[in-house]
mmCIF file of C-alpha atoms and ligand atoms in Angstrom:
data_model
loop_
_atom_site.group_PDB
_atom_site.id
_atom_site.type_symbol
_atom_site.label_atom_id
_atom_site.label_comp_id
_atom_site.label_asym_id
_atom_site.label_seq_id
_atom_site.Cartn_x
_atom_site.Cartn_y
_atom_site.Cartn_z
ATOM 1 C CA UNK A 46 -7.615 -22.886 -12.589
ATOM 2 C CA UNK A 47 -6.961 -19.776 -14.673
ATOM 3 C CA UNK A 48 -3.566 -18.154 -15.262
ATOM 4 C CA UNK A 49 -3.439 -14.565 -13.971
ATOM 5 C CA UNK A 50 -0.264 -12.547 -14.440
ATOM 6 C CA UNK A 51 0.558 -8.900 -13.697
ATOM 7 C CA UNK A 52 3.129 -6.743 -15.487
ATOM 8 C CA UNK A 53 4.655 -4.205 -13.110
ATOM 9 C CA UNK A 54 7.226 -1.536 -13.935
ATOM 10 C CA UNK A 55 7.844 2.123 -14.656
ATOM 11 C CA UNK A 56 6.185 4.028 -17.505
ATOM 12 C CA UNK A 57 7.636 3.153 -20.885
ATOM 13 C CA UNK A 58 9.693 0.166 -19.742
ATOM 14 C CA UNK A 59 7.947 -2.093 -22.280
ATOM 15 C CA UNK A 60 5.084 -3.594 -20.257
ATOM 16 C CA UNK A 61 2.539 -3.170 -23.044
ATOM 17 C CA UNK A 62 4.898 -4.543 -25.706
ATOM 18 C CA UNK A 63 5.715 -7.636 -23.656
ATOM 19 C CA UNK A 64 2.201 -8.168 -22.302
ATOM 20 C CA UNK A 65 0.929 -8.319 -25.879
ATOM 21 C CA UNK A 66 3.598 -10.885 -26.851
ATOM 22 C CA UNK A 67 3.045 -13.005 -23.741
ATOM 23 C CA UNK A 68 -0.704 -12.995 -24.271
ATOM 24 C CA UNK A 69 -0.111 -14.439 -27.748
ATOM 25 C CA UNK A 70 2.329 -17.086 -26.440
ATOM 26 C CA UNK A 71 0.005 -18.252 -23.676
ATOM 27 C CA UNK A 72 -3.256 -17.835 -25.548
ATOM 28 C CA UNK A 73 -4.592 -15.631 -22.755
ATOM 29 C CA UNK A 74 -6.087 -12.158 -23.201
ATOM 30 C CA UNK A 75 -4.240 -8.987 -22.275
ATOM 31 C CA UNK A 76 -5.974 -6.178 -20.378
ATOM 32 C CA UNK A 77 -4.235 -2.788 -20.181
ATOM 33 C CA UNK A 78 -5.941 -0.138 -18.067
ATOM 34 C CA UNK A 79 -4.180 2.729 -19.897
ATOM 35 C CA UNK A 80 -5.513 1.384 -23.236
ATOM 36 C CA UNK A 81 -9.012 1.067 -21.779
ATOM 37 C CA UNK A 82 -8.943 4.684 -20.575
ATOM 38 C CA UNK A 83 -7.654 5.920 -23.957
ATOM 39 C CA UNK A 84 -10.414 3.975 -25.723
ATOM 40 C CA UNK A 85 -13.065 5.561 -23.444
ATOM 41 C CA UNK A 86 -11.590 9.029 -24.081
ATOM 42 C CA UNK A 87 -11.589 8.448 -27.834
ATOM 43 C CA UNK A 88 -15.232 7.307 -27.709
ATOM 44 C CA UNK A 89 -16.121 10.340 -25.557
ATOM 45 C CA UNK A 90 -17.904 8.233 -22.958
ATOM 46 C CA UNK A 91 -18.762 9.394 -19.427
ATOM 47 C CA UNK A 92 -15.855 7.310 -18.092
ATOM 48 C CA UNK A 93 -13.562 8.851 -20.723
ATOM 49 C CA UNK A 94 -14.568 12.363 -19.621
ATOM 50 C CA UNK A 95 -13.806 11.452 -15.997
ATOM 51 C CA UNK A 96 -10.403 9.944 -16.896
ATOM 52 C CA UNK A 97 -9.098 12.512 -19.392
ATOM 53 C CA UNK A 98 -7.745 15.113 -16.947
ATOM 54 C CA UNK A 99 -5.901 12.477 -14.958
ATOM 55 C CA UNK A 100 -4.206 11.029 -18.053
ATOM 56 C CA UNK A 101 -3.314 14.485 -19.383
ATOM 57 C CA UNK A 102 -1.610 15.303 -16.092
ATOM 58 C CA UNK A 103 0.097 11.917 -15.754
ATOM 59 C CA UNK A 104 -1.579 11.089 -12.427
ATOM 60 C CA UNK A 105 -3.652 8.068 -11.428
ATOM 61 C CA UNK A 106 -7.370 7.908 -12.140
ATOM 62 C CA UNK A 107 -9.274 7.316 -8.878
ATOM 63 C CA UNK A 108 -9.216 3.784 -7.506
ATOM 64 C CA UNK A 109 -13.007 3.716 -7.415
ATOM 65 C CA UNK A 110 -13.313 4.342 -11.162
ATOM 66 C CA UNK A 111 -10.365 2.118 -12.098
ATOM 67 C CA UNK A 112 -11.311 -0.878 -9.976
ATOM 68 C CA UNK A 113 -14.939 -0.755 -11.143
ATOM 69 C CA UNK A 114 -13.760 -0.715 -14.770
ATOM 70 C CA UNK A 115 -11.387 -3.679 -14.288
ATOM 71 C CA UNK A 116 -13.981 -5.674 -12.328
ATOM 72 C CA UNK A 117 -16.535 -5.176 -15.080
ATOM 73 C CA UNK A 118 -14.133 -6.011 -17.929
ATOM 74 C CA UNK A 119 -12.875 -9.177 -16.255
ATOM 75 C CA UNK A 120 -16.387 -10.574 -16.330
ATOM 76 C CA UNK A 121 -16.003 -11.002 -20.095
ATOM 77 C CA UNK A 122 -15.914 -14.585 -21.376
ATOM 78 C CA UNK A 123 -12.511 -14.017 -22.972
ATOM 79 C CA UNK A 124 -10.959 -13.832 -19.475
ATOM 80 C CA UNK A 125 -12.223 -17.221 -18.265
ATOM 81 C CA UNK A 126 -8.764 -18.749 -18.933
ATOM 82 C CA UNK A 127 -7.070 -15.892 -17.083
ATOM 83 C CA UNK A 128 -5.647 -12.471 -17.856
ATOM 84 C CA UNK A 129 -2.348 -10.711 -18.486
ATOM 85 C CA UNK A 130 -2.759 -7.410 -16.651
ATOM 86 C CA UNK A 131 -0.718 -4.391 -17.729
ATOM 87 C CA UNK A 132 -0.915 -1.148 -15.725
ATOM 88 C CA UNK A 133 -3.067 -2.622 -12.969
ATOM 89 C CA UNK A 134 -2.700 -2.732 -10.003
ATOM 90 C CA UNK A 135 -0.843 0.543 -9.484
ATOM 91 C CA UNK A 136 -1.052 0.943 -5.708
ATOM 92 C CA UNK A 137 -1.744 -1.155 -2.615
ATOM 93 C CA UNK A 138 -5.493 -0.556 -2.630
ATOM 94 C CA UNK A 139 -5.746 -1.696 -6.247
ATOM 95 C CA UNK A 140 -3.619 -4.756 -5.394
ATOM 96 C CA UNK A 141 -6.039 -5.647 -2.590
ATOM 97 C CA UNK A 142 -8.994 -5.099 -4.928
ATOM 98 C CA UNK A 143 -7.433 -7.410 -7.514
ATOM 99 C CA UNK A 144 -6.987 -10.173 -4.927
ATOM 100 C CA UNK A 145 -10.678 -9.783 -4.093
ATOM 101 C CA UNK A 146 -11.799 -9.893 -7.737
ATOM 102 C CA UNK A 147 -9.751 -13.034 -8.407
ATOM 103 C CA UNK A 148 -10.815 -14.704 -5.145
ATOM 104 C CA UNK A 149 -14.481 -14.238 -6.102
ATOM 105 C CA UNK A 150 -13.734 -16.348 -9.183
ATOM 106 C CA UNK A 151 -11.847 -18.925 -7.113
ATOM 107 C CA UNK A 152 -8.527 -17.736 -8.567
ATOM 108 C CA UNK A 153 -5.332 -16.054 -7.478
ATOM 109 C CA UNK A 154 -2.329 -14.338 -9.030
ATOM 110 C CA UNK A 155 0.286 -16.709 -10.468
ATOM 111 C CA UNK A 156 3.163 -14.270 -11.058
ATOM 112 C CA UNK A 157 4.071 -10.585 -11.116
ATOM 113 C CA UNK A 158 6.593 -9.724 -13.822
ATOM 114 C CA UNK A 159 8.568 -6.691 -12.693
ATOM 115 C CA UNK A 160 10.261 -5.201 -15.770
ATOM 116 C CA UNK A 161 13.178 -2.910 -14.939
ATOM 117 C CA UNK A 162 15.212 -0.307 -16.842
ATOM 118 C CA UNK A 163 17.233 2.782 -16.010
ATOM 119 C CA UNK A 164 15.606 6.256 -16.105
ATOM 120 C CA UNK A 165 17.597 7.140 -19.263
ATOM 121 C CA UNK A 166 16.250 4.113 -21.134
ATOM 122 C CA UNK A 167 12.709 4.865 -20.000
ATOM 123 C CA UNK A 168 12.838 8.488 -21.161
ATOM 124 C CA UNK A 169 14.313 7.463 -24.515
ATOM 125 C CA UNK A 170 11.576 4.859 -25.030
ATOM 126 C CA UNK A 171 8.750 7.207 -24.104
ATOM 127 C CA UNK A 172 9.980 10.121 -26.184
ATOM 128 C CA UNK A 173 10.444 7.909 -29.276
ATOM 129 C CA UNK A 174 7.137 6.054 -28.954
ATOM 130 C CA UNK A 175 4.500 6.526 -31.651
ATOM 131 C CA UNK A 176 1.057 4.922 -31.546
ATOM 132 C CA UNK A 177 -1.466 4.279 -34.298
ATOM 133 C CA UNK A 178 -4.719 6.225 -34.207
ATOM 134 C CA UNK A 179 -6.962 3.347 -35.254
ATOM 135 C CA UNK A 180 -5.971 0.549 -32.891
ATOM 136 C CA UNK A 181 -3.092 1.700 -30.668
ATOM 137 C CA UNK A 182 -0.373 -0.395 -32.380
ATOM 138 C CA UNK A 183 2.935 0.564 -30.853
ATOM 139 C CA UNK A 184 6.139 1.772 -32.604
ATOM 140 C CA UNK A 185 9.422 3.382 -31.663
ATOM 141 C CA UNK A 186 11.211 5.809 -33.961
ATOM 142 C CA UNK A 187 14.554 4.036 -33.397
ATOM 143 C CA UNK A 188 13.845 0.525 -32.115
ATOM 144 C CA UNK A 189 10.725 -0.562 -33.976
ATOM 145 C CA UNK A 190 10.063 2.026 -36.681
ATOM 146 C CA UNK A 191 7.160 1.679 -39.121
ATOM 147 C CA UNK A 192 7.991 0.714 -42.711
ATOM 148 C CA UNK A 193 6.494 4.005 -43.970
ATOM 149 C CA UNK A 194 7.176 7.066 -41.835
ATOM 150 C CA UNK A 195 4.105 8.221 -39.884
ATOM 151 C CA UNK A 196 1.897 5.268 -40.956
ATOM 152 C CA UNK A 197 0.924 2.071 -39.137
ATOM 153 C CA UNK A 198 2.256 -1.090 -40.842
ATOM 154 C CA UNK A 199 -0.867 -3.026 -39.847
ATOM 155 C CA UNK A 200 -3.766 -0.710 -40.694
ATOM 156 C CA UNK A 201 -2.129 2.263 -42.460
ATOM 157 C CA UNK A 202 -3.558 4.767 -39.983
ATOM 158 C CA UNK A 203 -1.689 7.850 -38.782
ATOM 159 C CA UNK A 204 0.919 7.470 -36.036
ATOM 160 C CA UNK A 205 0.825 10.060 -33.240
ATOM 161 C CA UNK A 206 2.669 10.881 -30.044
ATOM 162 C CA UNK A 207 0.624 10.302 -26.880
ATOM 163 C CA UNK A 208 -0.180 13.558 -25.027
ATOM 164 C CA UNK A 209 1.311 12.085 -21.860
ATOM 165 C CA UNK A 210 4.620 11.354 -23.634
ATOM 166 C CA UNK A 211 5.530 15.075 -23.469
ATOM 167 C CA UNK A 212 8.592 15.670 -21.223
ATOM 168 C CA UNK A 213 6.763 17.466 -18.379
ATOM 169 C CA UNK A 214 4.096 14.741 -18.149
ATOM 170 C CA UNK A 215 6.723 11.969 -18.359
ATOM 171 C CA UNK A 216 8.420 13.450 -15.271
ATOM 172 C CA UNK A 217 5.125 13.448 -13.355
ATOM 173 C CA UNK A 218 4.327 9.855 -14.375
ATOM 174 C CA UNK A 219 7.732 8.678 -13.161
ATOM 175 C CA UNK A 220 7.150 10.481 -9.845
ATOM 176 C CA UNK A 221 3.697 8.896 -9.458
ATOM 177 C CA UNK A 222 5.213 5.491 -10.232
ATOM 178 C CA UNK A 223 7.877 5.978 -7.532
ATOM 179 C CA UNK A 224 5.397 7.149 -4.908
ATOM 180 C CA UNK A 225 2.396 4.907 -5.505
ATOM 181 C CA UNK A 226 3.349 1.892 -7.603
ATOM 182 C CA UNK A 227 6.915 0.976 -6.673
ATOM 183 C CA UNK A 228 5.908 -0.161 -3.121
ATOM 184 C CA UNK A 229 4.160 -3.062 -4.875
ATOM 185 C CA UNK A 230 7.576 -4.498 -5.763
ATOM 186 C CA UNK A 231 8.227 -5.374 -2.112
ATOM 187 C CA UNK A 232 4.594 -6.302 -1.542
ATOM 188 C CA UNK A 233 4.720 -8.988 -4.236
ATOM 189 C CA UNK A 234 8.279 -10.048 -3.416
ATOM 190 C CA UNK A 235 7.165 -10.868 0.121
ATOM 191 C CA UNK A 236 4.331 -12.935 -1.285
ATOM 192 C CA UNK A 237 6.766 -14.917 -3.421
ATOM 193 C CA UNK A 238 5.140 -13.784 -6.666
ATOM 194 C CA UNK A 239 7.745 -11.345 -7.999
ATOM 195 C CA UNK A 240 9.767 -12.282 -11.087
ATOM 196 C CA UNK A 241 12.395 -9.672 -12.009
ATOM 197 C CA UNK A 242 13.108 -9.068 -15.696
ATOM 198 C CA UNK A 243 15.871 -6.950 -17.219
ATOM 199 C CA UNK A 244 13.903 -4.707 -19.597
ATOM 200 C CA UNK A 245 16.947 -3.029 -21.164
ATOM 201 C CA UNK A 246 17.554 -5.770 -23.749
ATOM 202 C CA UNK A 247 16.009 -5.730 -27.250
ATOM 203 C CA UNK A 248 12.317 -6.708 -27.433
ATOM 204 C CA UNK A 249 12.811 -10.391 -28.521
ATOM 205 C CA UNK A 250 15.453 -10.947 -25.820
ATOM 206 C CA UNK A 251 13.168 -9.576 -23.091
ATOM 207 C CA UNK A 252 10.384 -11.770 -24.436
ATOM 208 C CA UNK A 253 12.587 -14.853 -24.250
ATOM 209 C CA UNK A 254 13.692 -14.003 -20.681
ATOM 210 C CA UNK A 255 10.063 -13.697 -19.617
ATOM 211 C CA UNK A 256 9.149 -17.095 -21.057
ATOM 212 C CA UNK A 257 12.196 -18.677 -19.445
ATOM 213 C CA UNK A 258 11.449 -17.083 -16.072
ATOM 214 C CA UNK A 259 7.828 -18.218 -16.154
ATOM 215 C CA UNK A 260 8.751 -21.751 -17.126
ATOM 216 C CA UNK A 261 11.159 -21.893 -14.198
ATOM 217 C CA UNK A 262 9.139 -20.150 -11.518
ATOM 218 C CA UNK A 263 5.543 -21.078 -12.329
ATOM 219 C CA UNK A 264 4.208 -24.593 -12.791
ATOM 220 C CA UNK A 265 1.547 -25.595 -15.297
ATOM 221 C CA UNK A 266 2.379 -23.359 -18.221
ATOM 222 C CA UNK A 267 1.733 -25.891 -20.961
ATOM 223 C CA UNK A 268 1.869 -23.383 -23.794
ATOM 224 C CA UNK A 269 5.160 -21.745 -22.850
ATOM 225 C CA UNK A 270 7.812 -22.647 -25.432
ATOM 226 C CA UNK A 271 11.331 -21.729 -24.378
HETATM 227 P P1 LIG B 1481 -0.444 3.453 -19.195
HETATM 228 O O1 LIG B 1481 -0.892 3.504 -20.602
HETATM 229 O O2 LIG B 1481 -0.544 2.184 -18.442
HETATM 230 O O3 LIG B 1481 1.036 4.025 -19.170
HETATM 231 P P2 LIG B 1481 2.346 3.534 -18.398
HETATM 232 O O4 LIG B 1481 2.241 2.597 -17.288
HETATM 233 O O5 LIG B 1481 2.979 4.815 -18.087
HETATM 234 O O6 LIG B 1481 3.016 2.654 -19.429
HETATM 235 P P3 LIG B 1481 3.257 2.978 -20.905
HETATM 236 O O7 LIG B 1481 2.077 2.561 -21.724
HETATM 237 O O8 LIG B 1481 3.699 4.406 -21.072
HETATM 238 O O9 LIG B 1481 4.558 2.127 -21.216
HETATM 239 P P4 LIG B 1481 4.826 0.571 -21.307
HETATM 240 O O10 LIG B 1481 5.626 0.110 -20.143
HETATM 241 O O11 LIG B 1481 3.569 -0.181 -21.636
HETATM 242 O O12 LIG B 1481 5.824 0.600 -22.551
HETATM 243 P P5 LIG B 1481 5.579 0.234 -24.093
HETATM 244 O O13 LIG B 1481 5.474 -1.235 -24.247
HETATM 245 O O14 LIG B 1481 4.500 1.095 -24.681
HETATM 246 O O15 LIG B 1481 -1.208 4.547 -18.328
HETATM 247 C C1 LIG B 1481 -1.443 5.853 -18.812
HETATM 248 C C2 LIG B 1481 -2.267 6.628 -17.809
HETATM 249 O O16 LIG B 1481 -3.543 5.964 -17.587
HETATM 250 C C3 LIG B 1481 -1.673 6.756 -16.394
HETATM 251 O O17 LIG B 1481 -0.751 7.831 -16.315
HETATM 252 C C4 LIG B 1481 -2.933 7.011 -15.560
HETATM 253 O O18 LIG B 1481 -3.388 8.331 -15.711
HETATM 254 C C5 LIG B 1481 -3.950 6.088 -16.229
HETATM 255 N N1 LIG B 1481 -3.975 4.747 -15.621
HETATM 256 C C6 LIG B 1481 -3.615 3.588 -16.239
HETATM 257 N N2 LIG B 1481 -3.752 2.547 -15.389
HETATM 258 C C7 LIG B 1481 -4.199 3.057 -14.218
HETATM 259 C C8 LIG B 1481 -4.498 2.489 -12.946
HETATM 260 N N3 LIG B 1481 -4.359 1.171 -12.720
HETATM 261 N N4 LIG B 1481 -4.925 3.312 -11.969
HETATM 262 C C9 LIG B 1481 -5.099 4.621 -12.190
HETATM 263 N N5 LIG B 1481 -4.797 5.242 -13.352
HETATM 264 C C10 LIG B 1481 -4.356 4.457 -14.366
HETATM 265 O O19 LIG B 1481 6.997 0.686 -24.687
HETATM 266 C C11 LIG B 1481 7.381 2.053 -24.746
HETATM 267 C C12 LIG B 1481 8.168 2.308 -26.033
HETATM 268 O O20 LIG B 1481 9.390 1.590 -25.986
HETATM 269 C C13 LIG B 1481 7.460 1.838 -27.316
HETATM 270 O O21 LIG B 1481 7.759 2.745 -28.339
HETATM 271 C C14 LIG B 1481 8.065 0.454 -27.599
HETATM 272 O O22 LIG B 1481 8.074 0.148 -28.985
HETATM 273 C C15 LIG B 1481 9.493 0.648 -27.080
HETATM 274 N N6 LIG B 1481 10.056 -0.572 -26.496
HETATM 275 C C16 LIG B 1481 9.432 -1.458 -25.670
HETATM 276 N N7 LIG B 1481 10.287 -2.417 -25.281
HETATM 277 C C17 LIG B 1481 11.476 -2.137 -25.880
HETATM 278 C C18 LIG B 1481 12.765 -2.766 -25.859
HETATM 279 N N8 LIG B 1481 12.987 -3.886 -25.148
HETATM 280 N N9 LIG B 1481 13.764 -2.197 -26.575
HETATM 281 C C19 LIG B 1481 13.555 -1.042 -27.297
HETATM 282 N N10 LIG B 1481 12.347 -0.405 -27.355
HETATM 283 C C20 LIG B 1481 11.335 -0.947 -26.645
#
């Protein structure tokens, strides 16, 4: 039985940061749809051309394109033990598609980690975020700054601000989250899968809370060290 976990929450709340850390703790791969789209855009693929306008405007890429991409990626051998999903599903149709994809493999979702923070915290995190050009490593000007200004600690590449972290696009992304994604909170709560996490604490504290919550609410997590 594989371990399949979803990170749910508003833009910039720290889903990517925590999904990466949890993937390391559990030894399970992380799949972030936003990262996949940015990679396709960078490589100027057909899919990247289709996705670019949506990302620039802060709205959702069509379900057809997104679900097909996730379905295809999850066939990779690295996901046999399960997956930590970040940024997917983002609406009810994607949630239904995910159930179908997992059911075809004889699996189901184990938990949905809903990371919460106030709008002020979210805006501060998004406006201070910087990302490395080469591999997407994540920094924050105040909370996790690079050792050398403007350069990635890991690969030395240039740090840049994502196009969709401009104020007008941030506002649109928050609106899209409220309209399309936030109904999933109730959807998963009713299914008994929702685990609520206070995302306003520093990164290591949020990480610890997530591990604690999983150890308490989900059985069979042999690698979780609390
Ligand atoms: P995506 O890349 O998924 O963006 P998002 O959901 O808006 O999330 P973010 O990546 O902005 O934030 P995050 O919560 O991961 O926060 P992070 O850890 O980086 O999607 C982008 C676009 O792709 C969408 O708008 C859409 O167009 C498209 N798309 C993606 N998925 C799709 C789907 N399923 N369907 C259709 N379209 C889709 O943290 C943010 C900052 O805060 C960082 O600087 C970090 O260092 C800092 N930070 C994190 N945690 C803390 C903490 N605890 N304390 C202090 N600082 C912190």
